């Protein structure tokens, strides 16, 4: 499964909760479609395989040539 966004993170940050992911109300349908597709695929993977891994890949500008692994303070990775 592969979900790719074509929106710029300057306008919509899908890593944030929906209530703070965007400012312009026109971004809501895009956010809903992205999150809905991701949720649907996650359910399909769970039904088919029992579990899965979500990889969220995107650029960042704070540290050149560095890859960060987000773990929500360790809660998502043991």
Coordinates of C-alpha atoms in Angstrom, one line a residue:
X1 CA 0.0 0.0 0.0
X2 CA 1.2 3.5 -0.8
X3 CA -0.4 6.8 0.0
X4 CA 1.3 9.9 -1.4
X5 CA 0.2 13.5 -0.7
X6 CA 0.6 16.1 -3.4
X7 CA 0.0 19.0 -1.0
X8 CA 2.8 21.1 0.4
X9 CA 3.3 20.9 4.2
X10 CA 3.2 24.7 4.3
X11 CA -0.6 24.5 3.6
X12 CA -1.5 21.2 5.3
X13 CA 0.5 19.2 7.9
X14 CA -1.0 15.7 8.0
X15 CA 1.3 15.0 11.0
X16 CA -0.8 17.2 13.2
X17 CA -4.3 16.6 14.5
X18 CA -7.0 17.7 12.0
X19 CA -8.0 20.7 14.2
X20 CA -4.6 22.3 13.8
X21 CA -3.3 20.7 10.6
X22 CA -4.4 23.6 8.3
X23 CA -5.7 27.2 8.5
X24 CA -7.8 27.6 5.3
X25 CA -11.1 25.8 5.3
X26 CA -10.5 24.8 1.7
X27 CA -7.9 22.3 2.9
X28 CA -10.4 20.2 4.9
X29 CA -11.6 18.1 2.0
X30 CA -7.9 17.3 1.1
X31 CA -7.1 16.5 4.7
X32 CA -10.2 14.3 5.0
X33 CA -9.4 12.4 1.8
X34 CA -5.8 11.8 2.8
X35 CA -6.6 10.7 6.3
X36 CA -9.5 8.5 5.1
X37 CA -7.4 6.7 2.6
X38 CA -4.7 6.1 5.1
X39 CA -7.2 4.8 7.7
X40 CA -8.9 2.5 5.1
X41 CA -5.5 1.0 4.0
X42 CA -4.5 0.5 7.7
X43 CA -7.7 -1.5 8.3
X44 CA -7.1 -3.6 5.2
X45 CA -3.5 -4.3 6.2
X46 CA -4.6 -5.3 9.7
X47 CA -7.3 -7.6 8.4
X48 CA -5.0 -9.2 5.9
X49 CA -1.8 -9.5 7.9
X50 CA -2.7 -8.8 11.5
X51 CA -0.4 -5.8 11.8
X52 CA 1.6 -3.4 9.7
X53 CA 4.1 -0.6 9.7
X54 CA 3.3 3.0 8.6
X55 CA 6.3 4.9 7.2
X56 CA 5.8 8.6 7.0
X57 CA 8.5 10.0 4.7
X58 CA 9.0 13.7 4.0
X59 CA 11.6 16.4 3.9
X60 CA 12.7 18.6 6.7
X61 CA 14.9 21.7 6.7
X62 CA 16.4 21.7 10.2
X63 CA 19.3 19.3 9.7
X64 CA 20.8 18.7 6.2
X65 CA 21.6 15.1 5.4
X66 CA 19.9 13.8 8.5
X67 CA 17.0 11.3 8.9
X68 CA 14.8 11.6 11.9
X69 CA 12.8 8.8 13.3
X70 CA 9.7 10.0 15.1
X71 CA 8.5 7.8 17.9
X72 CA 6.1 10.1 19.9
X73 CA 8.6 10.0 22.8
X74 CA 9.1 6.3 22.5
X75 CA 5.4 5.4 22.6
X76 CA 5.3 4.1 19.0
X77 CA 8.5 2.0 19.0
X78 CA 9.6 -0.3 21.8

